Coordinates of C-alpha atoms in Angstrom, one line a residue:
Chain I
X19 CA -0.3 -0.1 0.7
X20 CA 3.2 1.9 0.2
X21 CA 2.2 3.8 -3.4
X22 CA -1.2 4.4 -2.3
X23 CA 0.3 6.5 0.7
X24 CA 2.8 8.0 -2.2
X25 CA 0.0 9.4 -3.6
X26 CA -2.4 10.4 -2.1
X27 CA -0.4 11.5 1.3
X28 CA -2.0 13.5 3.8
X29 CA -1.6 17.2 1.9
X30 CA -3.0 16.5 -0.7
X31 CA -6.4 14.8 0.9
X32 CA -6.5 18.2 3.1
X33 CA -6.5 19.9 -0.9
X34 CA -9.4 17.5 -2.1
X35 CA -11.1 18.5 0.8
X36 CA -11.2 21.6 1.6
X37 CA -9.4 23.3 -2.0
X38 CA -8.3 26.8 -1.5
X39 CA -9.2 29.4 -4.1
X40 CA -11.6 27.7 -4.6
X41 CA -13.6 30.6 -6.3
X42 CA -14.5 32.9 -9.0
X43 CA -12.2 36.9 -9.2
X44 CA -13.6 40.3 -8.6
X45 CA -11.8 40.9 -11.7
X46 CA -10.2 38.2 -14.3
X47 CA -7.8 39.1 -16.7
X48 CA -6.9 36.2 -17.9
X49 CA -9.1 32.5 -18.4
X50 CA -9.2 29.7 -19.4
X51 CA -11.3 26.2 -19.3
X52 CA -10.3 22.6 -18.7
X53 CA -12.1 19.9 -19.4
X54 CA -11.3 15.8 -19.6
X55 CA -14.3 14.2 -21.1
X56 CA -13.9 10.6 -20.7
X57 CA -13.1 11.6 -16.8
X58 CA -15.3 14.6 -16.8
X59 CA -13.2 16.2 -14.9
X60 CA -13.8 20.2 -15.5
X61 CA -12.4 23.6 -13.9
X62 CA -12.3 27.0 -15.2
X63 CA -8.8 29.0 -13.9
X64 CA -9.2 32.8 -13.1
X65 CA -5.9 35.2 -12.4
X66 CA -5.7 38.4 -12.2
X67 CA -3.0 40.1 -13.8
X68 CA -1.9 43.7 -12.9
X69 CA 1.3 44.0 -15.0
X70 CA 3.0 41.4 -15.2
X71 CA 2.5 40.3 -11.8
X72 CA -0.4 37.5 -10.4
X73 CA -2.6 39.5 -7.9
X74 CA -5.2 36.6 -7.2
X75 CA -5.7 33.1 -8.7
X76 CA -9.6 31.5 -8.4
X77 CA -10.3 27.9 -9.8
X78 CA -13.8 26.3 -9.4
X79 CA -15.2 22.7 -11.0
X80 CA -15.6 19.4 -10.3
X81 CA -12.8 16.1 -10.1
X82 CA -11.2 13.6 -8.2
X83 CA -8.8 14.4 -5.2
X84 CA -6.0 14.2 -7.4
X85 CA -7.4 17.4 -9.7
X86 CA -8.6 18.8 -7.5
X87 CA -5.3 19.1 -5.0
X88 CA -3.5 20.0 -7.9
X89 CA -5.5 22.6 -8.9
X90 CA -5.7 24.1 -5.3
X91 CA -1.5 23.9 -4.8
X92 CA -0.9 25.5 -8.2
X93 CA -3.2 28.5 -7.5
X94 CA -1.7 28.7 -3.7
X95 CA 1.7 28.9 -5.2
X96 CA 1.4 31.5 -8.4
X97 CA 0.0 34.1 -6.1
X98 CA 2.8 36.8 -6.4
X99 CA 4.5 35.5 -9.1
X100 CA 5.2 37.0 -12.4
X101 CA 3.7 35.8 -15.2
X102 CA 7.4 34.5 -16.9
X103 CA 8.0 32.7 -13.4
X104 CA 4.7 31.1 -13.7
X105 CA 5.2 29.9 -17.1
X106 CA 8.8 28.3 -16.1
X107 CA 6.9 27.3 -13.2
X108 CA 4.0 25.4 -15.9
X109 CA 7.6 23.8 -17.2
X110 CA 9.4 22.2 -14.4
X111 CA 6.1 20.8 -13.3
X112 CA 5.2 19.5 -16.5
X113 CA 8.4 17.8 -16.6
X114 CA 8.2 16.9 -12.8
X115 CA 5.0 14.9 -13.6
X116 CA 6.0 13.3 -16.2
X117 CA 9.6 11.7 -16.1
X118 CA 9.5 8.1 -14.8
X119 CA 8.4 7.2 -11.3
X120 CA 12.7 7.6 -9.0
X121 CA 13.7 10.2 -11.2
X122 CA 14.9 12.9 -8.6
X123 CA 14.1 16.3 -7.7
X124 CA 16.9 18.5 -9.4
X125 CA 18.5 20.9 -7.3
X126 CA 17.5 24.0 -7.2
X127 CA 14.3 23.0 -7.9
X128 CA 11.1 25.3 -7.7
X129 CA 8.6 23.0 -6.3
X130 CA 8.5 23.0 -3.3
X131 CA 4.8 20.8 -1.4
X132 CA 4.3 20.6 -5.0
X133 CA 6.7 17.2 -4.5
X134 CA 3.7 15.7 -3.2
X135 CA 2.5 15.3 -7.0
X136 CA 4.9 13.4 -7.8
X137 CA 2.8 9.8 -6.6
X138 CA 0.5 10.1 -10.0
X139 CA 4.2 8.9 -11.6
X140 CA 3.6 5.4 -10.2
X141 CA 0.0 5.5 -11.4
X142 CA 0.5 6.6 -15.6
X143 CA -3.6 7.1 -16.3
X144 CA -4.3 9.4 -13.5
X145 CA -1.2 11.3 -14.4
X146 CA -3.6 13.6 -16.5
X147 CA -5.3 13.9 -13.7
X148 CA -2.7 16.1 -12.4
X149 CA -1.9 18.0 -14.9
X150 CA -5.2 19.3 -15.8
X151 CA -4.7 22.8 -14.2
X152 CA -1.5 22.9 -15.3
X153 CA -2.2 23.2 -18.6
X154 CA -5.2 24.9 -18.0
X155 CA -2.5 27.5 -16.6
X156 CA -0.6 27.5 -19.1
X157 CA -3.8 28.0 -22.1
X158 CA -4.6 31.1 -19.1
X159 CA -1.2 32.8 -19.9
X160 CA -1.3 31.8 -23.5
X161 CA -4.8 33.8 -24.1
X162 CA -6.2 30.4 -25.8
X163 CA -9.8 30.0 -25.6
X164 CA -10.2 26.7 -26.5
X165 CA -11.1 24.3 -23.6
X166 CA -7.7 22.2 -22.6
X167 CA -7.9 18.3 -22.7
X168 CA -5.0 16.0 -21.3
X169 CA -6.7 12.9 -22.5
X170 CA -5.6 12.6 -25.6
X171 CA -1.9 12.7 -24.5
X172 CA -0.5 8.9 -24.0
X173 CA -0.3 7.4 -20.8
X174 CA 3.3 8.6 -18.6
X175 CA 4.6 10.8 -20.4
X176 CA 2.4 14.0 -21.3
Chain F
X8 CA -36.9 -29.2 5.9
X9 CA -37.8 -27.1 3.2
X10 CA -34.4 -24.5 4.4
X11 CA -32.2 -27.5 4.4
X12 CA -33.0 -28.7 0.9
X13 CA -32.4 -24.9 0.7
X14 CA -29.2 -24.4 2.4
X15 CA -27.8 -27.8 0.4
X16 CA -29.1 -26.4 -3.0
X17 CA -27.0 -23.1 -2.7
X18 CA -24.0 -25.0 -1.7
X19 CA -24.0 -27.5 -4.6
X20 CA -24.3 -24.3 -6.8
X21 CA -21.4 -22.6 -5.0
X22 CA -19.4 -25.6 -5.3
X23 CA -20.8 -26.0 -8.9
X24 CA -19.5 -22.3 -9.7
X25 CA -16.2 -23.1 -8.5
X26 CA -15.5 -25.4 -10.1
X27 CA -16.3 -23.5 -13.4
X28 CA -13.5 -20.4 -12.2
X29 CA -11.2 -23.0 -12.9
X30 CA -11.5 -23.0 -16.2
X31 CA -10.3 -19.1 -16.2
X32 CA -6.2 -19.6 -16.1
X33 CA -6.1 -15.7 -15.7
X34 CA -8.2 -15.8 -12.4
X35 CA -5.5 -17.3 -9.9
X36 CA -3.3 -14.4 -10.8
X37 CA -1.9 -11.7 -8.2
X38 CA -2.5 -7.7 -8.8
X39 CA 0.4 -6.0 -6.7
X40 CA 0.6 -8.7 -4.6
X41 CA -2.8 -9.7 -4.2
X42 CA -5.3 -12.1 -5.6
X43 CA -7.4 -10.6 -9.0
X44 CA -10.8 -10.0 -8.1
X45 CA -12.1 -9.4 -11.6
X46 CA -15.4 -7.5 -10.5
X47 CA -15.6 -6.0 -14.2
X48 CA -17.3 -8.2 -16.2
X49 CA -19.7 -6.1 -17.9
X50 CA -16.7 -4.2 -20.0
X51 CA -15.5 -7.5 -20.9
X52 CA -15.7 -10.9 -20.1
X53 CA -12.5 -13.6 -18.7
X54 CA -12.4 -16.6 -21.5
X55 CA -12.4 -20.1 -20.9
X56 CA -10.2 -23.1 -21.5
X57 CA -12.5 -23.8 -23.7
X58 CA -12.3 -20.7 -25.8
X59 CA -8.4 -20.2 -26.0
X60 CA -8.3 -23.7 -27.1
X61 CA -10.5 -23.3 -30.0
X62 CA -8.6 -20.2 -30.8
X63 CA -5.6 -22.4 -30.9
X64 CA -6.6 -25.1 -32.8
X65 CA -7.9 -22.8 -35.4
X66 CA -4.6 -21.4 -36.3
X67 CA -2.4 -24.3 -35.4
X68 CA -4.9 -26.8 -38.1
X69 CA -7.5 -24.8 -39.6
X70 CA -6.9 -22.0 -40.5
X71 CA -7.4 -20.8 -43.9
X72 CA -9.9 -18.3 -45.8
X73 CA -14.1 -19.5 -46.1
X74 CA -16.1 -19.7 -49.0
X75 CA -13.5 -20.0 -51.1
X76 CA -11.2 -22.4 -52.9
X77 CA -12.3 -25.9 -52.8
X78 CA -9.3 -27.1 -51.0
X79 CA -9.6 -29.4 -47.8
X80 CA -8.7 -26.6 -45.8
X81 CA -10.9 -24.2 -46.6
X82 CA -14.0 -27.2 -46.6
X83 CA -12.8 -27.5 -43.0
X84 CA -12.9 -23.9 -42.4
X85 CA -16.1 -22.8 -44.0
X86 CA -18.2 -25.7 -42.1
X87 CA -16.6 -24.7 -38.7
X88 CA -17.4 -20.9 -39.4
X89 CA -21.1 -22.5 -40.7
X90 CA -21.7 -24.4 -37.5
X91 CA -21.0 -21.1 -35.2
X92 CA -23.6 -19.4 -37.4
X93 CA -25.7 -22.9 -36.7
X94 CA -24.8 -22.4 -32.6
X95 CA -25.9 -19.2 -32.2
X96 CA -29.1 -19.8 -34.1
X97 CA -30.2 -22.3 -31.5
X98 CA -28.9 -20.3 -28.7
X99 CA -31.5 -17.1 -29.8
X100 CA -34.2 -19.9 -30.8
X101 CA -33.9 -18.2 -34.1
X102 CA -35.8 -19.6 -36.6
X103 CA -32.8 -20.3 -39.3
X104 CA -29.1 -19.6 -39.2
X105 CA -29.8 -17.3 -42.3
X106 CA -31.3 -15.0 -40.3
X107 CA -28.1 -14.9 -38.0
X108 CA -25.5 -12.0 -39.7
X109 CA -21.5 -11.8 -37.9
X110 CA -20.3 -8.5 -37.5
X111 CA -17.3 -7.6 -35.2
X112 CA -19.7 -6.3 -32.5
X113 CA -22.6 -5.0 -30.9
X114 CA -21.7 -1.4 -32.3
X115 CA -21.1 -2.9 -35.4
X116 CA -24.7 -4.3 -35.0
X117 CA -25.9 -1.6 -34.3
X118 CA -24.6 0.9 -36.7
X119 CA -25.3 -2.1 -39.8
X120 CA -29.2 -1.8 -39.2
X121 CA -29.0 2.0 -38.4
X122 CA -27.6 2.5 -41.6
X123 CA -29.5 -0.1 -43.8
X124 CA -32.6 1.1 -42.2
X125 CA -32.2 4.5 -42.7
X126 CA -31.3 4.1 -46.7
X127 CA -34.5 2.1 -47.0
X128 CA -37.1 2.3 -44.0
X129 CA -36.8 5.6 -42.9
X130 CA -36.9 9.3 -43.9
X131 CA -37.4 13.3 -42.9
X132 CA -39.7 13.1 -40.0
X133 CA -40.2 9.7 -39.0
X134 CA -40.0 9.1 -34.8
X135 CA -37.1 6.8 -34.3
X136 CA -37.4 6.6 -30.3
X137 CA -34.8 5.1 -27.9
X138 CA -34.2 5.2 -23.4
X139 CA -33.0 7.3 -21.4
X140 CA -31.1 4.1 -19.9
X141 CA -28.8 3.3 -23.6
X142 CA -25.0 3.2 -23.8
X143 CA -23.8 5.2 -26.6
X144 CA -24.1 3.0 -28.7
X145 CA -27.4 2.5 -29.4
X146 CA -27.7 6.4 -29.6
X147 CA -25.2 7.6 -31.8
X148 CA -25.6 5.8 -34.8
X149 CA -29.7 6.8 -34.8
X150 CA -28.0 10.5 -34.1
X151 CA -26.5 9.6 -37.3
X152 CA -29.1 8.5 -38.8
X153 CA -31.2 11.8 -37.8
X154 CA -28.3 13.7 -39.5
X155 CA -29.2 11.9 -42.5
X156 CA -32.8 11.9 -42.9
X157 CA -34.1 14.4 -40.9
X158 CA -35.7 11.5 -38.5
X159 CA -35.8 12.3 -34.7
X160 CA -35.4 11.3 -32.0
X161 CA -37.8 10.5 -29.0
X162 CA -37.0 8.8 -25.7
X163 CA -38.5 6.9 -22.7
X164 CA -37.5 8.7 -19.3
X165 CA -36.6 6.4 -16.7
X166 CA -37.8 6.7 -12.9
X167 CA -35.6 7.5 -10.4
X168 CA -35.4 3.7 -9.5
X169 CA -33.5 3.2 -12.8
X170 CA -36.7 1.4 -14.5
X171 CA -37.9 2.4 -17.4
X172 CA -41.4 5.0 -17.3
X173 CA -43.4 2.6 -19.4
X174 CA -46.8 5.4 -18.4
X175 CA -44.2 8.2 -20.7
X176 CA -43.3 5.5 -23.2
X177 CA -46.7 5.2 -24.0
X178 CA -47.2 8.1 -24.7
X179 CA -44.5 8.4 -27.7
X180 CA -45.5 5.5 -30.0
X181 CA -47.4 7.7 -32.9
X182 CA -48.1 7.6 -36.5
X183 CA -44.4 8.2 -37.0
X184 CA -42.6 5.7 -35.3
X185 CA -40.6 3.7 -37.3
X186 CA -37.9 1.9 -35.1
X187 CA -37.3 1.4 -31.1
X188 CA -34.1 0.5 -30.5
X189 CA -33.8 -0.7 -26.5
X190 CA -30.9 -2.2 -24.4
X191 CA -32.1 -6.1 -22.6
X192 CA -29.9 -4.7 -19.4
X193 CA -29.0 -1.6 -18.9
X194 CA -24.8 -1.2 -18.6
X195 CA -24.5 0.9 -16.4
X196 CA -27.1 0.0 -13.5
X197 CA -28.0 -3.5 -14.3
X198 CA -31.5 -2.6 -15.0
X199 CA -33.7 -5.8 -16.8
X200 CA -36.1 -4.4 -18.9
X201 CA -39.6 -5.8 -19.2
X202 CA -39.3 -6.2 -23.0
X203 CA -42.7 -7.8 -24.2
X204 CA -45.2 -5.1 -23.3
X205 CA -42.7 -2.0 -25.4
X206 CA -41.8 -5.0 -28.2
X207 CA -46.1 -5.0 -28.5
X208 CA -46.5 -1.3 -28.7
X209 CA -44.5 -0.5 -31.3
X210 CA -44.9 -3.7 -33.3
X211 CA -48.9 -2.2 -32.8
X212 CA -47.4 1.2 -34.6
X213 CA -46.2 -0.5 -37.2
X214 CA -42.0 0.1 -36.0
X215 CA -39.3 -2.3 -36.1
X216 CA -37.8 -3.4 -32.8
X217 CA -33.9 -3.6 -32.4
X218 CA -32.8 -4.8 -28.9
X219 CA -29.2 -4.7 -27.6
X220 CA -28.3 -7.9 -26.0
X221 CA -24.7 -6.9 -24.9
X222 CA -25.6 -6.7 -20.6
X223 CA -28.0 -9.7 -21.5
X224 CA -27.0 -12.6 -22.9
X225 CA -24.2 -13.0 -20.4
X226 CA -26.8 -13.7 -17.4
X227 CA -30.0 -14.9 -19.3
X228 CA -31.3 -17.1 -22.1
X229 CA -33.1 -15.5 -24.5
X230 CA -35.7 -16.6 -26.8
X231 CA -36.3 -14.1 -29.3
X232 CA -39.1 -15.8 -31.7
X233 CA -40.7 -15.9 -27.7
X234 CA -39.3 -11.9 -27.6
X235 CA -40.9 -11.3 -31.5
X236 CA -38.0 -8.9 -31.7
X237 CA -36.9 -7.9 -35.3
X238 CA -33.4 -7.3 -34.6
X239 CA -31.3 -8.6 -31.6
X240 CA -27.9 -7.9 -31.3
X241 CA -25.1 -8.8 -28.6
X242 CA -21.3 -8.9 -28.7
X243 CA -18.7 -12.4 -28.4
X244 CA -16.0 -11.1 -25.8
X245 CA -19.1 -10.3 -23.3
X246 CA -20.1 -13.8 -23.1
X247 CA -16.5 -15.4 -21.9
X248 CA -16.0 -15.3 -25.8
X249 CA -13.5 -13.7 -28.1
X250 CA -13.2 -9.3 -28.9
X251 CA -13.5 -8.5 -32.7
X252 CA -16.8 -10.5 -33.2
X253 CA -20.7 -9.2 -33.1
X254 CA -24.0 -11.3 -33.1
X255 CA -26.5 -9.4 -35.4
X256 CA -30.0 -11.2 -35.5
X257 CA -32.7 -9.6 -37.6
X258 CA -36.5 -11.9 -39.0
X259 CA -35.8 -13.0 -42.1
X260 CA -38.2 -11.3 -43.7
X261 CA -35.8 -8.0 -42.8
X262 CA -33.0 -9.0 -44.1
X263 CA -34.3 -9.9 -47.5
X264 CA -35.8 -6.4 -47.6
X265 CA -33.5 -4.9 -46.9
X266 CA -30.3 -3.2 -49.0
X267 CA -27.0 -4.3 -47.6
X268 CA -24.7 -2.4 -46.0
X269 CA -20.7 -2.8 -46.9
X270 CA -19.7 -3.9 -50.2
X271 CA -17.5 -6.3 -51.3
X272 CA -16.4 -10.2 -51.3
X273 CA -18.1 -12.4 -50.3
X274 CA -21.9 -10.4 -50.4
X275 CA -22.3 -11.3 -54.2
X276 CA -23.4 -14.0 -56.3
X277 CA -22.0 -12.1 -60.0
X278 CA -20.7 -8.4 -60.0
X279 CA -19.8 -7.5 -63.4
X280 CA -18.6 -3.0 -64.0
X281 CA -22.5 -2.8 -64.6
X282 CA -24.3 -4.4 -62.2
X283 CA -24.3 -6.8 -59.3
X284 CA -26.1 -9.3 -57.7
X285 CA -26.2 -9.8 -53.4
X286 CA -26.0 -12.8 -52.2
X287 CA -28.7 -13.9 -49.8
X288 CA -28.9 -12.8 -46.3
X289 CA -27.2 -13.9 -44.2
X290 CA -24.2 -13.9 -46.5
X291 CA -25.3 -9.9 -48.3
X292 CA -24.7 -7.6 -44.6
X293 CA -21.3 -10.1 -44.4
X294 CA -18.7 -8.3 -47.2
X295 CA -14.9 -9.4 -47.1
X296 CA -13.5 -12.1 -44.9
X297 CA -15.3 -12.3 -41.8
X298 CA -13.8 -12.8 -38.0
X299 CA -13.1 -16.6 -38.4
X300 CA -11.5 -17.7 -35.8
X301 CA -13.3 -15.8 -33.2
X302 CA -16.7 -17.1 -35.0
X303 CA -15.6 -20.8 -33.6
X304 CA -14.2 -19.4 -30.4
X305 CA -18.0 -17.7 -29.8
X306 CA -19.4 -20.8 -30.4
X307 CA -16.9 -22.3 -27.6
X308 CA -17.6 -20.0 -25.0
X309 CA -21.3 -20.9 -26.1
X310 CA -21.6 -24.6 -25.8
X311 CA -19.3 -23.5 -22.6
X312 CA -22.1 -21.3 -21.4
X313 CA -25.4 -23.3 -22.1
X314 CA -22.4 -26.8 -20.6
X315 CA -23.4 -24.9 -16.8
X316 CA -27.1 -23.8 -18.2
X317 CA -28.8 -20.6 -16.8
X318 CA -30.7 -21.8 -15.0
X319 CA -27.7 -22.5 -12.8
X320 CA -26.0 -19.6 -13.0
X321 CA -29.6 -17.5 -12.6
X322 CA -30.1 -18.5 -9.2
X323 CA -25.6 -18.3 -7.9
X324 CA -25.8 -15.0 -9.7
X325 CA -28.8 -13.6 -8.1
X326 CA -27.8 -14.9 -4.7
X327 CA -24.4 -13.2 -5.3
X328 CA -25.7 -10.2 -6.1
X329 CA -28.2 -10.0 -2.9
X330 CA -25.2 -10.6 -0.8
X331 CA -23.1 -8.3 -2.7
X332 CA -25.6 -4.8 -2.5
X333 CA -26.3 -6.4 1.6
X334 CA -22.5 -5.8 2.3
X335 CA -22.6 -2.4 0.2
X336 CA -25.4 -0.5 2.3
X337 CA -22.6 -1.5 5.2
X338 CA -20.3 0.7 4.3
X339 CA -20.8 4.0 5.9
X340 CA -21.1 6.8 2.4
X341 CA -22.4 4.4 -0.2
X342 CA -25.5 5.6 -2.3
X343 CA -26.6 3.1 -5.0
X344 CA -27.5 5.0 -8.5
X345 CA -30.8 3.2 -9.7
X346 CA -31.9 0.7 -7.6
X347 CA -34.1 -1.7 -9.8
X348 CA -36.9 -3.9 -9.8
X349 CA -34.5 -6.6 -11.7
X350 CA -31.2 -6.4 -12.0
X351 CA -28.7 -8.7 -13.5
X352 CA -24.7 -8.3 -11.4
X353 CA -24.4 -5.1 -12.0
X354 CA -24.3 -3.2 -9.5
X355 CA -23.7 1.0 -9.5
X356 CA -22.4 3.6 -6.6
X357 CA -20.6 6.7 -5.6
X358 CA -19.3 7.3 -2.1
X359 CA -20.1 10.2 -0.3
X360 CA -17.1 13.1 -0.9
X361 CA -15.0 10.2 -3.0
X362 CA -14.1 10.9 -6.4
X363 CA -15.1 7.6 -8.8
X364 CA -12.3 7.4 -9.9
X365 CA -10.3 7.6 -6.5
X366 CA -12.3 4.7 -5.4
X367 CA -11.1 2.6 -8.6
X368 CA -7.0 3.6 -7.7
X369 CA -7.3 2.8 -4.2
X370 CA -9.4 -0.9 -5.4
X371 CA -6.6 -1.9 -7.9
X372 CA -4.4 -0.9 -5.3
X373 CA -5.9 -4.3 -3.4
X374 CA -6.2 -6.0 -6.4
X375 CA -9.7 -5.6 -7.6
X376 CA -10.9 -4.6 -10.5
X377 CA -13.8 -2.1 -11.4
X378 CA -14.7 0.3 -14.0
X379 CA -14.9 3.5 -12.6
X380 CA -16.8 6.0 -14.8
X381 CA -20.1 7.3 -16.7
X382 CA -19.9 3.4 -18.7
X383 CA -20.4 5.2 -22.3
X384 CA -23.5 6.5 -20.9
X385 CA -23.5 10.3 -20.5
X386 CA -27.6 10.7 -20.5
X387 CA -27.8 8.7 -17.5
X388 CA -24.5 9.6 -15.1
X389 CA -26.5 13.7 -15.4
X390 CA -30.0 12.3 -14.8
X391 CA -28.3 11.1 -11.9
X392 CA -26.4 13.7 -11.6
X393 CA -23.3 12.6 -11.0
X394 CA -20.3 12.9 -13.9
X395 CA -19.3 8.9 -12.5
X396 CA -20.2 5.7 -10.9
X397 CA -18.2 2.6 -9.4
X398 CA -19.5 -0.5 -11.4
X399 CA -19.1 -3.2 -10.5
X400 CA -20.4 -6.1 -12.3
X401 CA -20.3 -10.7 -11.5
X402 CA -20.0 -13.0 -13.3
X403 CA -21.0 -16.8 -12.2
X404 CA -17.1 -17.0 -11.7
X405 CA -17.3 -14.5 -8.9
X406 CA -17.2 -15.5 -5.5
X407 CA -18.8 -14.9 -1.6
X408 CA -15.7 -14.2 -0.6
X409 CA -13.8 -11.4 -3.4
X410 CA -17.7 -10.0 -2.5
X411 CA -16.0 -9.5 0.9
X412 CA -12.5 -8.8 -0.5
X413 CA -14.3 -5.1 -2.2
X414 CA -16.5 -4.5 1.1
X415 CA -13.5 -4.4 3.1
X416 CA -11.1 -2.1 0.2
X417 CA -14.2 0.2 0.0
X418 CA -14.1 0.7 3.5
X419 CA -10.6 1.1 3.6
X420 CA -10.9 3.6 1.0
X421 CA -14.0 5.3 3.6
X422 CA -11.6 5.8 6.2
X423 CA -8.5 6.6 3.9
X424 CA -10.7 9.9 2.2
X425 CA -12.0 10.0 6.0
X426 CA -9.7 10.4 8.5

């Protein structure tokens, strides 16, 4: 059961039960939607960007524990970053989630708490749940209006 | 005394099914170090040695193309393939084996009927009646037909129990009704539909009836003449046979009247660039080299299942299902989706605050295979306002101990998410 506990760590279960920033924003500059039709997971991400700084973040939607916790942890982390930093964070998280399970975290990693999402790497069918909010972020940063999906990508190496 | 006889009967059935279980080599393996508990039988069933060996024997000693050539192997393969058709005809109690068309799957069978009906029988403003219980495979082909012809769909709603609302159904039939296409057993809820009244109603309005039997044939004997349906379809892989083989039963009068679907070899009597004459049913609907090994494997599966016997299968599965329902209801937070009057070895449920996909992942760690998702029945999920459910579906080879394993693992799932 150790894999299971690595997947459903306390921090994941906590963010699933009480998602942070689960709300629509009064002022939204960037917005994007993510939808995995086979799972039914769906989310809308709101960013309030002033200048180059992300002042506030919110999300709404419904999904499994992994996608909910991933979205919640992401929003917590994004506040106060510049657009440039958010974009770099997306790259790092995406690389991290799609690596083989035992790949060590690189020195100078900015992941911090987000490392808790790494449990999905043992579960190829669930990687798409963790990456959905991040691809939605990428779409928001690039003002892409089409809903994002992570289902079409192959298992394990999104 | 009566109780004692009942107990002995139950014991005999359990022993009989334990013996049968040993015919399925895959069931002996470990998943994540735990004995495999396979409860995803509505998705596909496991295969007994008899079916696996028929497949091997065919490729080792009998393989040739059918209906071509006069060499010995071709004659052997042709007669095995046509014997398989007879086995299916007897299995469904069709009047003749010419009423059995082999296809790739239930889905292909439905697409075939929708296509040829759309080309010859159904036009603008005609109506096709479906039910809210349908699998996408019995929705989308009819929608495509509507797009092509301008026909319209009407949907028989369900009651909260997951049974069809027959009163509402009666109001949907009218002078424009051309077709009733409905499932025998719901793949998502397990509801066993009472077909007789709806088939008569459809016939009174001059409509043809297609029954999707994919989830019925693994659990109950079917008599197409007693049902009086015009088409009955099912898949080999859900009744312990191979994938890649489906069955379309059609009344001979319909198969004679309908145009061919796909064109190619095997479905013609003569071809010139000016004119082609088509073969008689069933070959008219079987263009190209058919799934030969798969048809032979399906016949073997049917012999295997009828060898155990539907009365035993039904009695055992009914007891197992009741036991499973009782155990599931003891678990905190479980809510059954659909509580139909009659169900066929399928139980759908959700747990408060835990997404079905998380439940599926946790159960898998305990070696338990269930389906978590929308079961290709999105309109039905919409009805119950859930994005997905967990579905445990049983076969005669499942045991009471496996139900206990499921219950224990669900208990642990609940504790994990509600510490």
